[in-house]
CSV table of C-alpha atoms and ligand atoms in Angstrom, one decimal:
chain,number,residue,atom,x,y,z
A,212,UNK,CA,-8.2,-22.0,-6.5
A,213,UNK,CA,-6.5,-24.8,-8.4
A,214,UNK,CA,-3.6,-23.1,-9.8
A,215,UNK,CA,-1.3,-26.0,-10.1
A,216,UNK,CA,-3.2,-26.8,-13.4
A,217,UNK,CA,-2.7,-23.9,-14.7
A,218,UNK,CA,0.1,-23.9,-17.6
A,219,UNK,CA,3.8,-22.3,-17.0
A,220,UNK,CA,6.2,-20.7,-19.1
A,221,UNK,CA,5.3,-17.0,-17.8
A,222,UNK,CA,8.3,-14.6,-18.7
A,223,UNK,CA,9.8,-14.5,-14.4
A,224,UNK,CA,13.2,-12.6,-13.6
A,225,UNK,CA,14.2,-13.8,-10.6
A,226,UNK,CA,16.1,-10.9,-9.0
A,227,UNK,CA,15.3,-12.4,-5.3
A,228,UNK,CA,18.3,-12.9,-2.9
A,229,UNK,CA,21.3,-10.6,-2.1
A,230,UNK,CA,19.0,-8.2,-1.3
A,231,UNK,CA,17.7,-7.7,-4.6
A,232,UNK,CA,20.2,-4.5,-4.8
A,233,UNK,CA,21.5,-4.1,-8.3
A,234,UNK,CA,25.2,-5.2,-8.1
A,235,UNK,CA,27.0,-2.0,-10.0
A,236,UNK,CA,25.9,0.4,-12.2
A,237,UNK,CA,24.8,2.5,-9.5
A,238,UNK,CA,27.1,4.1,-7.8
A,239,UNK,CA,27.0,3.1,-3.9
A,240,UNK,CA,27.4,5.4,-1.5
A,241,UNK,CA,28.1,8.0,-4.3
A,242,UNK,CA,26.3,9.9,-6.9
A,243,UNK,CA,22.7,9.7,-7.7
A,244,UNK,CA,22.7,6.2,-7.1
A,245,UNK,CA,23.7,7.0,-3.6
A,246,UNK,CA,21.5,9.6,-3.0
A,247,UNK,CA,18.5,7.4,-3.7
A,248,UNK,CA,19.4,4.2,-1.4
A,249,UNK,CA,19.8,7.2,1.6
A,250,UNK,CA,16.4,8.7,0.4
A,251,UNK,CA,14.8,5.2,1.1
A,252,UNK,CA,16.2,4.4,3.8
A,253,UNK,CA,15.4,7.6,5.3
A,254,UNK,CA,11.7,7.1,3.7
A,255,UNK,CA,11.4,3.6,4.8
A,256,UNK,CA,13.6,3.1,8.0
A,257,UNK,CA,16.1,0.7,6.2
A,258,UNK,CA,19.6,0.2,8.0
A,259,UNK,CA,21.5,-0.3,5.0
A,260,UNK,CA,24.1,-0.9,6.9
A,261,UNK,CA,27.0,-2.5,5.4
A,262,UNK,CA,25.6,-1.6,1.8
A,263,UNK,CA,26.3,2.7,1.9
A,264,UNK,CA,29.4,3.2,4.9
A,265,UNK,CA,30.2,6.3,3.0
A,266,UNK,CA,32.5,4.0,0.7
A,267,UNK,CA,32.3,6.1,-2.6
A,268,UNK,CA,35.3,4.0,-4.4
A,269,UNK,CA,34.1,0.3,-5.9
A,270,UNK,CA,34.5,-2.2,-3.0
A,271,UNK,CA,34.8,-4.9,-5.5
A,272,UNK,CA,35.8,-5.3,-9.4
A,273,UNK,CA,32.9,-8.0,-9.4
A,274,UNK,CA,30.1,-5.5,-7.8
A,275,UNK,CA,31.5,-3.0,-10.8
A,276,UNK,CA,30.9,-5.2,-13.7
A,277,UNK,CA,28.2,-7.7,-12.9
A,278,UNK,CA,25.6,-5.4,-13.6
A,279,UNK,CA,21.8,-6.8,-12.8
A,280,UNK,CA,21.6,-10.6,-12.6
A,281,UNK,CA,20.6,-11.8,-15.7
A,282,UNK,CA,17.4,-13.0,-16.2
A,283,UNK,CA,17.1,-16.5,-15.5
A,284,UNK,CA,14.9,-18.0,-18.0
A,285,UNK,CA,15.8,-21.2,-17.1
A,286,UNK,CA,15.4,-21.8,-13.6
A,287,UNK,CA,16.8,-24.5,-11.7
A,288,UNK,CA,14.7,-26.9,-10.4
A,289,UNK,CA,15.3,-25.8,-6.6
A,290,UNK,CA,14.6,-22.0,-6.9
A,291,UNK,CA,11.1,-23.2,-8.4
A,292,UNK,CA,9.6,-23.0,-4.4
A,293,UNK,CA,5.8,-22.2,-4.4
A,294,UNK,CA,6.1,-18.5,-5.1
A,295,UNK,CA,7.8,-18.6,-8.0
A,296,UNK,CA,5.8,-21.2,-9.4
A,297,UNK,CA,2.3,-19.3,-8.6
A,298,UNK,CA,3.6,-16.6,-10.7
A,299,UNK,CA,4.8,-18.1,-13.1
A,300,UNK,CA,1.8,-20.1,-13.9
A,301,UNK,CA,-0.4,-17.0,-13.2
A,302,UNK,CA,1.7,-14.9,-15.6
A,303,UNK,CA,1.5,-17.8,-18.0
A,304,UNK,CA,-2.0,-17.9,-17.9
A,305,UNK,CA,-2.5,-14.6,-18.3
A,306,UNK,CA,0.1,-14.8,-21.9
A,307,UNK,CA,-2.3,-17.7,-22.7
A,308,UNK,CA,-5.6,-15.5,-22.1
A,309,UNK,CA,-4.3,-12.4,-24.1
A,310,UNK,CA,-2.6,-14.0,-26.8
A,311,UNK,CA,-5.6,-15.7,-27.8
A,312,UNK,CA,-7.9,-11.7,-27.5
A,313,UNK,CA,-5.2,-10.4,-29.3
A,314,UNK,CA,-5.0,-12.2,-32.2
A,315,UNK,CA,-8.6,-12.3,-32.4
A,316,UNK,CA,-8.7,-8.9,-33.1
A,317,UNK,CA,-5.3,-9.5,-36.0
A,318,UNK,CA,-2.7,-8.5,-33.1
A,319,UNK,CA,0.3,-9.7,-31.7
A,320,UNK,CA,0.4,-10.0,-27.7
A,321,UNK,CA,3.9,-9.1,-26.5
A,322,UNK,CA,4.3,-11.1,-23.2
A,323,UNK,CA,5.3,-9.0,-20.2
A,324,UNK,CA,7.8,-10.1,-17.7
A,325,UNK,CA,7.7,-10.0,-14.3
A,326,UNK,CA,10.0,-9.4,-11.8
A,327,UNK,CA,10.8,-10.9,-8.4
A,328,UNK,CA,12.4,-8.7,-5.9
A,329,UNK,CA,13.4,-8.5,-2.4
A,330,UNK,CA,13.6,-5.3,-0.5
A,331,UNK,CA,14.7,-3.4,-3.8
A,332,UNK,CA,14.7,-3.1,-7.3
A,333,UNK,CA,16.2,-1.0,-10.2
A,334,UNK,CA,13.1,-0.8,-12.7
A,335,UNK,CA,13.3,0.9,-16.0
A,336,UNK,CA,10.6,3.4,-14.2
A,337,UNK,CA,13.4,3.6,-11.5
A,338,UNK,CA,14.2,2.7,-7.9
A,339,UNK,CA,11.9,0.9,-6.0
A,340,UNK,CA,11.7,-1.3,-2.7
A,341,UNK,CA,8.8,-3.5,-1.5
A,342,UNK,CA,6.9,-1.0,0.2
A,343,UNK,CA,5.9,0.4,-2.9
A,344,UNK,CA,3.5,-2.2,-3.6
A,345,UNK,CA,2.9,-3.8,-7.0
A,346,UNK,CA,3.3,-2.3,-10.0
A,347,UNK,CA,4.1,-2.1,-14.1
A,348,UNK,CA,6.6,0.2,-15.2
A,349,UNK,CA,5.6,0.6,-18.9
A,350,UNK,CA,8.9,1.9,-20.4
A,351,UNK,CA,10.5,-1.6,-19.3
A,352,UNK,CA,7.1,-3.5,-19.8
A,353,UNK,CA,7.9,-5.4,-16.8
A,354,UNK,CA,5.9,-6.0,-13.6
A,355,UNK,CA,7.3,-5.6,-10.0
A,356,UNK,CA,6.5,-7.8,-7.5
A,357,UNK,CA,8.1,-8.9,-3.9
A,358,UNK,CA,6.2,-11.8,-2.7
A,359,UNK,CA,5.9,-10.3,0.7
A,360,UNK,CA,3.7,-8.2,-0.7
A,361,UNK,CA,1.6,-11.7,-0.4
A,362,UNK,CA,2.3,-12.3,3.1
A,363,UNK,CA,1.1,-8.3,4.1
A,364,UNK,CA,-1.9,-9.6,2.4
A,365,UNK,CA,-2.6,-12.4,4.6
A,366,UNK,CA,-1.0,-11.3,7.7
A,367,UNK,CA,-2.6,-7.6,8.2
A,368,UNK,CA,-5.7,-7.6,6.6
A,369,UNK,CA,-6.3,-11.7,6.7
A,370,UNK,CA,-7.4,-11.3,2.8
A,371,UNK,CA,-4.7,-13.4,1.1
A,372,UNK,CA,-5.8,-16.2,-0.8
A,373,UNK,CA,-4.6,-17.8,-4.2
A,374,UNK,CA,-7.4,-15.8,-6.2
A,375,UNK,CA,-6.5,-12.7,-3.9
A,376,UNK,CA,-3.0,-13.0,-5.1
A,377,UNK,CA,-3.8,-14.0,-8.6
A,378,UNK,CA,-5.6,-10.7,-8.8
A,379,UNK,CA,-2.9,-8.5,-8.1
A,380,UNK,CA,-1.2,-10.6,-11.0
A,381,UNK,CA,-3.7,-9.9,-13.2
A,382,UNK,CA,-4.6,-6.6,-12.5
A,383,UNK,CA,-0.8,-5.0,-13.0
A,384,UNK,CA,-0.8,-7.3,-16.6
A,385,UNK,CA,-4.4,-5.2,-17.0
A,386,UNK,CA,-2.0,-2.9,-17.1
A,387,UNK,CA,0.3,-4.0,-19.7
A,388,UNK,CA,-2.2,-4.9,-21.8
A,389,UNK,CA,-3.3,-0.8,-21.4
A,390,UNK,CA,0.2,-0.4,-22.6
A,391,UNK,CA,0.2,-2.5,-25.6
A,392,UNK,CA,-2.6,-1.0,-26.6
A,393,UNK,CA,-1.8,2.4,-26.5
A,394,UNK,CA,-4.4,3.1,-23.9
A,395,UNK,CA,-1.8,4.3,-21.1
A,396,UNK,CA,-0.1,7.0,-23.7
A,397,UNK,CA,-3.5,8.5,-24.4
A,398,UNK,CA,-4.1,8.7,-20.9
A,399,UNK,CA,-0.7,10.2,-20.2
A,400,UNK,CA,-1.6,12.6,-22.8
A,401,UNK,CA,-5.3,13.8,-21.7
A,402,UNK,CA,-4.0,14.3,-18.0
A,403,UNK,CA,-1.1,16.3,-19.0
A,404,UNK,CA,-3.9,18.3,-20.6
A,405,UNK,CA,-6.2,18.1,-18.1
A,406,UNK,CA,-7.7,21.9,-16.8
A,407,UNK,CA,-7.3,20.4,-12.8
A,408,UNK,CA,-6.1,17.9,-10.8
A,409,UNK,CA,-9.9,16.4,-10.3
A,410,UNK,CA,-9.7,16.5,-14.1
A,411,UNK,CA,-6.7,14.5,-14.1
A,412,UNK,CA,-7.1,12.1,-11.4
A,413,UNK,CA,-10.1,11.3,-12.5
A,414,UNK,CA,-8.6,9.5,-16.0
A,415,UNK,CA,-6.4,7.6,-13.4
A,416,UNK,CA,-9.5,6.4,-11.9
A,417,UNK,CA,-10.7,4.7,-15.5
A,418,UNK,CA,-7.5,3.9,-15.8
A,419,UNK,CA,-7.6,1.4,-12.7
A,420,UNK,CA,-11.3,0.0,-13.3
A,421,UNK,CA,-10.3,-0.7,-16.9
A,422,UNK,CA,-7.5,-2.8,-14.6
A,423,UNK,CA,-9.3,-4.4,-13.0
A,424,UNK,CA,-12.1,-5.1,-15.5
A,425,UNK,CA,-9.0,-6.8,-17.8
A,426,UNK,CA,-8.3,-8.7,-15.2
A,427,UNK,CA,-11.9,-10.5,-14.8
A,428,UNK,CA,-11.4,-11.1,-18.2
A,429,UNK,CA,-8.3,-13.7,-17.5
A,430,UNK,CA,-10.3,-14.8,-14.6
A,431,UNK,CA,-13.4,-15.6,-17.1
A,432,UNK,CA,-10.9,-17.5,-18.7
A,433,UNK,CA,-9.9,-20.0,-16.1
A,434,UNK,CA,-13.1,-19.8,-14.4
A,435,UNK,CA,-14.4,-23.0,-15.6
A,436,UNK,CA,-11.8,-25.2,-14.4
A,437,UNK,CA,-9.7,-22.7,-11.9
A,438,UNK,CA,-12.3,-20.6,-10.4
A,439,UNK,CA,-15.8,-22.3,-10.7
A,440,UNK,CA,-16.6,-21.6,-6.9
A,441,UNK,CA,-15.6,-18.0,-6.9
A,442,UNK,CA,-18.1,-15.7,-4.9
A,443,UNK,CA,-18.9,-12.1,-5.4
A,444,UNK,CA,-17.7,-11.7,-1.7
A,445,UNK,CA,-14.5,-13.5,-2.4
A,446,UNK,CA,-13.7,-10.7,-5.4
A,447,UNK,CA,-14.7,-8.2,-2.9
A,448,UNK,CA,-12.3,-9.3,-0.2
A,449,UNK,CA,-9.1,-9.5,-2.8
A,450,UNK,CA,-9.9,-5.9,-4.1
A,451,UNK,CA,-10.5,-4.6,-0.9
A,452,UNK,CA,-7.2,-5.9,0.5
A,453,UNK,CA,-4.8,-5.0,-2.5
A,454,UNK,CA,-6.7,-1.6,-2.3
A,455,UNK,CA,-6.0,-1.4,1.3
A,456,UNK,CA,-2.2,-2.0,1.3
A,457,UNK,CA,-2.3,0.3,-1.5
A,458,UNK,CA,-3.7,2.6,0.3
A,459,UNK,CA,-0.8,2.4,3.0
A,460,UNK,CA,1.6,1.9,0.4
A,461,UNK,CA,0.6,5.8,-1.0
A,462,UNK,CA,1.0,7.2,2.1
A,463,UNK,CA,4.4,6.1,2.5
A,464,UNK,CA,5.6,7.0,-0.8
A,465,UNK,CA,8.6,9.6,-1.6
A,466,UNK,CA,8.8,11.5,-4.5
A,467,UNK,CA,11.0,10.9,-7.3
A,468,UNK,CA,10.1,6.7,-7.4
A,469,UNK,CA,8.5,4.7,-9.5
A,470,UNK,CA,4.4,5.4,-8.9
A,471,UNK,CA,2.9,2.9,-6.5
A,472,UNK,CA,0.1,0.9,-8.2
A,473,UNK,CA,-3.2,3.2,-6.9
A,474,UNK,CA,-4.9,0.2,-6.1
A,475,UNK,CA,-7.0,3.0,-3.9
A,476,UNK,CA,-8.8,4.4,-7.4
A,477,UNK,CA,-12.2,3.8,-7.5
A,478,UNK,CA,-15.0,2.5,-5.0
A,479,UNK,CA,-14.5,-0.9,-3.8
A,480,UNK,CA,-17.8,-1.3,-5.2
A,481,UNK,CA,-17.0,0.5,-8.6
A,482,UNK,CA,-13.7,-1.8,-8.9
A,483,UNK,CA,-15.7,-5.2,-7.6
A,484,UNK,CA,-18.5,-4.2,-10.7
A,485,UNK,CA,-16.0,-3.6,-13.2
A,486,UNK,CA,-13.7,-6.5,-12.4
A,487,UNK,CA,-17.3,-8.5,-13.0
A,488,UNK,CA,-18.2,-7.0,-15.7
A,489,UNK,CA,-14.7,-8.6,-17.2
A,490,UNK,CA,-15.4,-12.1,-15.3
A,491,UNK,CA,-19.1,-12.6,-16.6
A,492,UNK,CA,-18.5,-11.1,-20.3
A,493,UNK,CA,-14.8,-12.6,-20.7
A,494,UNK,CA,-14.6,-9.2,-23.6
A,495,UNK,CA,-12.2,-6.8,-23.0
A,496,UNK,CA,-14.7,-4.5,-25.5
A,497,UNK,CA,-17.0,-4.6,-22.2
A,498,UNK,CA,-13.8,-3.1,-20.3
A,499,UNK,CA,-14.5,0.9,-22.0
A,500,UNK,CA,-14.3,2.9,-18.6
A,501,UNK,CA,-13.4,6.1,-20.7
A,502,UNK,CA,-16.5,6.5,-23.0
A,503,UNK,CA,-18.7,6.5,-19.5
A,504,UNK,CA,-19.9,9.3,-18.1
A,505,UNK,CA,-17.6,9.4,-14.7
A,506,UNK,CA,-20.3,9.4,-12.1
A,507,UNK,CA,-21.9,6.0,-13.5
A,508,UNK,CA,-18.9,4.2,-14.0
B,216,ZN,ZN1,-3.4,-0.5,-11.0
């Protein structure tokens, strides 16, 4: 995939380094704040080491008032290495893609951001480290990545790959775009109302192939110059991997975080047909996974 022509400009936070641990407004050692960072490290084995040490009082006046870094908007030339600049020319991409649906249709596109993190992350949806996995915390309308996410991809399951990545990309801004269009409240909505838990899993299910069929849409929109070559078997591989780290990623979540993205919902071969169905038609109107009847979606 030649992503280097793609355009940049994508809305990137770069929270990476220092441990991605938001400096104060959270109560180290202390407080709720406290009580999460020991939950995850008991969840996720972390040694936290230095960081907790029972040390209630503010170790610093600077860890007190700096607050999250700011976003960078401007990035200096040397923190541009390769991740950052995949994103941000996939997220750019993506702005380009849905701008241009949006206004079709008389509407304006607000562009999402998205977040690079190491190890942890404050998000508006709350804490979260990188073994959650991907995700899109619609109160914030950010997404939250750690690029290692990207190197799990190639290294355990040996389905990494720019389009693989790029995917993952595009399926968590599928899931912005659900936002801005209201989609993701009326889905909140019918599964608070749902009778059972089938009932209500089973709109989180849509909710997912609706993702993933947004995010053939981008991809039918760089497909002539970005993904000419691009092989039902090569979309198979990059759902199948994000779905099983996701997978993992589930089992190892604790309660009271953001929601891991359930890559998991839906067949492989349901998500591979939907994301087509977005790819070939490049119309998010082909993208309706709720007017279906569930066992033919
Ligand atoms: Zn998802």
């Amino acid at each position: 995939m030649d992503w280097k022509n793609l355009p940049t400009g994508g809305n990137i936070e770069d929270r990476r380094g220092g441990g991605g641990l938001p400096g104060g407004g959270l109560a180290v050692g202390g407080g709720i704040g406290g009580l999460i960072l020991t939950l995850i490290a008991m969840f996720f084995g972390v040694d936290l080491g230095g960081l907790t040490g029972g040390n209630t009082a503010p170790t610093s006046t600077q860890s007190q008032t700096q607050g999250f870094p700011a976003p960078q908007t401007q990035v200096p030339q040397q923190q541009r290495d390769e991740a950052y600049d995949f994103v941000d020319r996939i997220v750019a991409s993506t702005d380009q893609t849905w701008s241009r649906i949006f206004q079709q249709s008389g509407r304006e596109y607000t562009r999402p951001t998205l977040v690079l993190f190491n190890q942890y992350v404050q998000s508006g949806c709350g804490q979260a480290s990188a073994a959650t996995g991907p995700f899109y915390c619609p109160l914030d309308s950010k997404m939250y990545l750690d690029t290692s996410f990207f190197a799990t991809m190639d290294r355990r399951l040996g389905g990494g790959g720019d389009f693989a990545y790029s995917y993952v990309i595009a399926h968590e801004v599928g899931h912005h775009v659900q936002n801005e269009l209201g989609i993701a409240d009326q889905v909140e909505r019918r599964q608070r109302a749902a009778r059972s838990e089938a009932e209500a899993n089973s709109y989180g299910v849509r909710l997912e192939l609706q993702a993933d069929c947004f995010a053939g849409v981008w991809g039918n929109s760089v497909k002539g110059a970005q993904l000419a070559n691009l092989s039902r078997e090569d979309i198979q591989a990059a759902i199948n991997t994000a779905a099983a780290i996701g997978d993992d990623n589930l089992q190892r979540q604790s309660q009271g975080y953001v929601v891991p993205d359930s890559f998991t919902h839906g067949s492989s071969q349901q998500r591979v047909n939907w994301f087509l169905r977005g790819f070939e038609s490049g119309n998010p109107n082909q993208c309706d996974t709720f007017s279906q009847e569930y066992n033919q979606l």
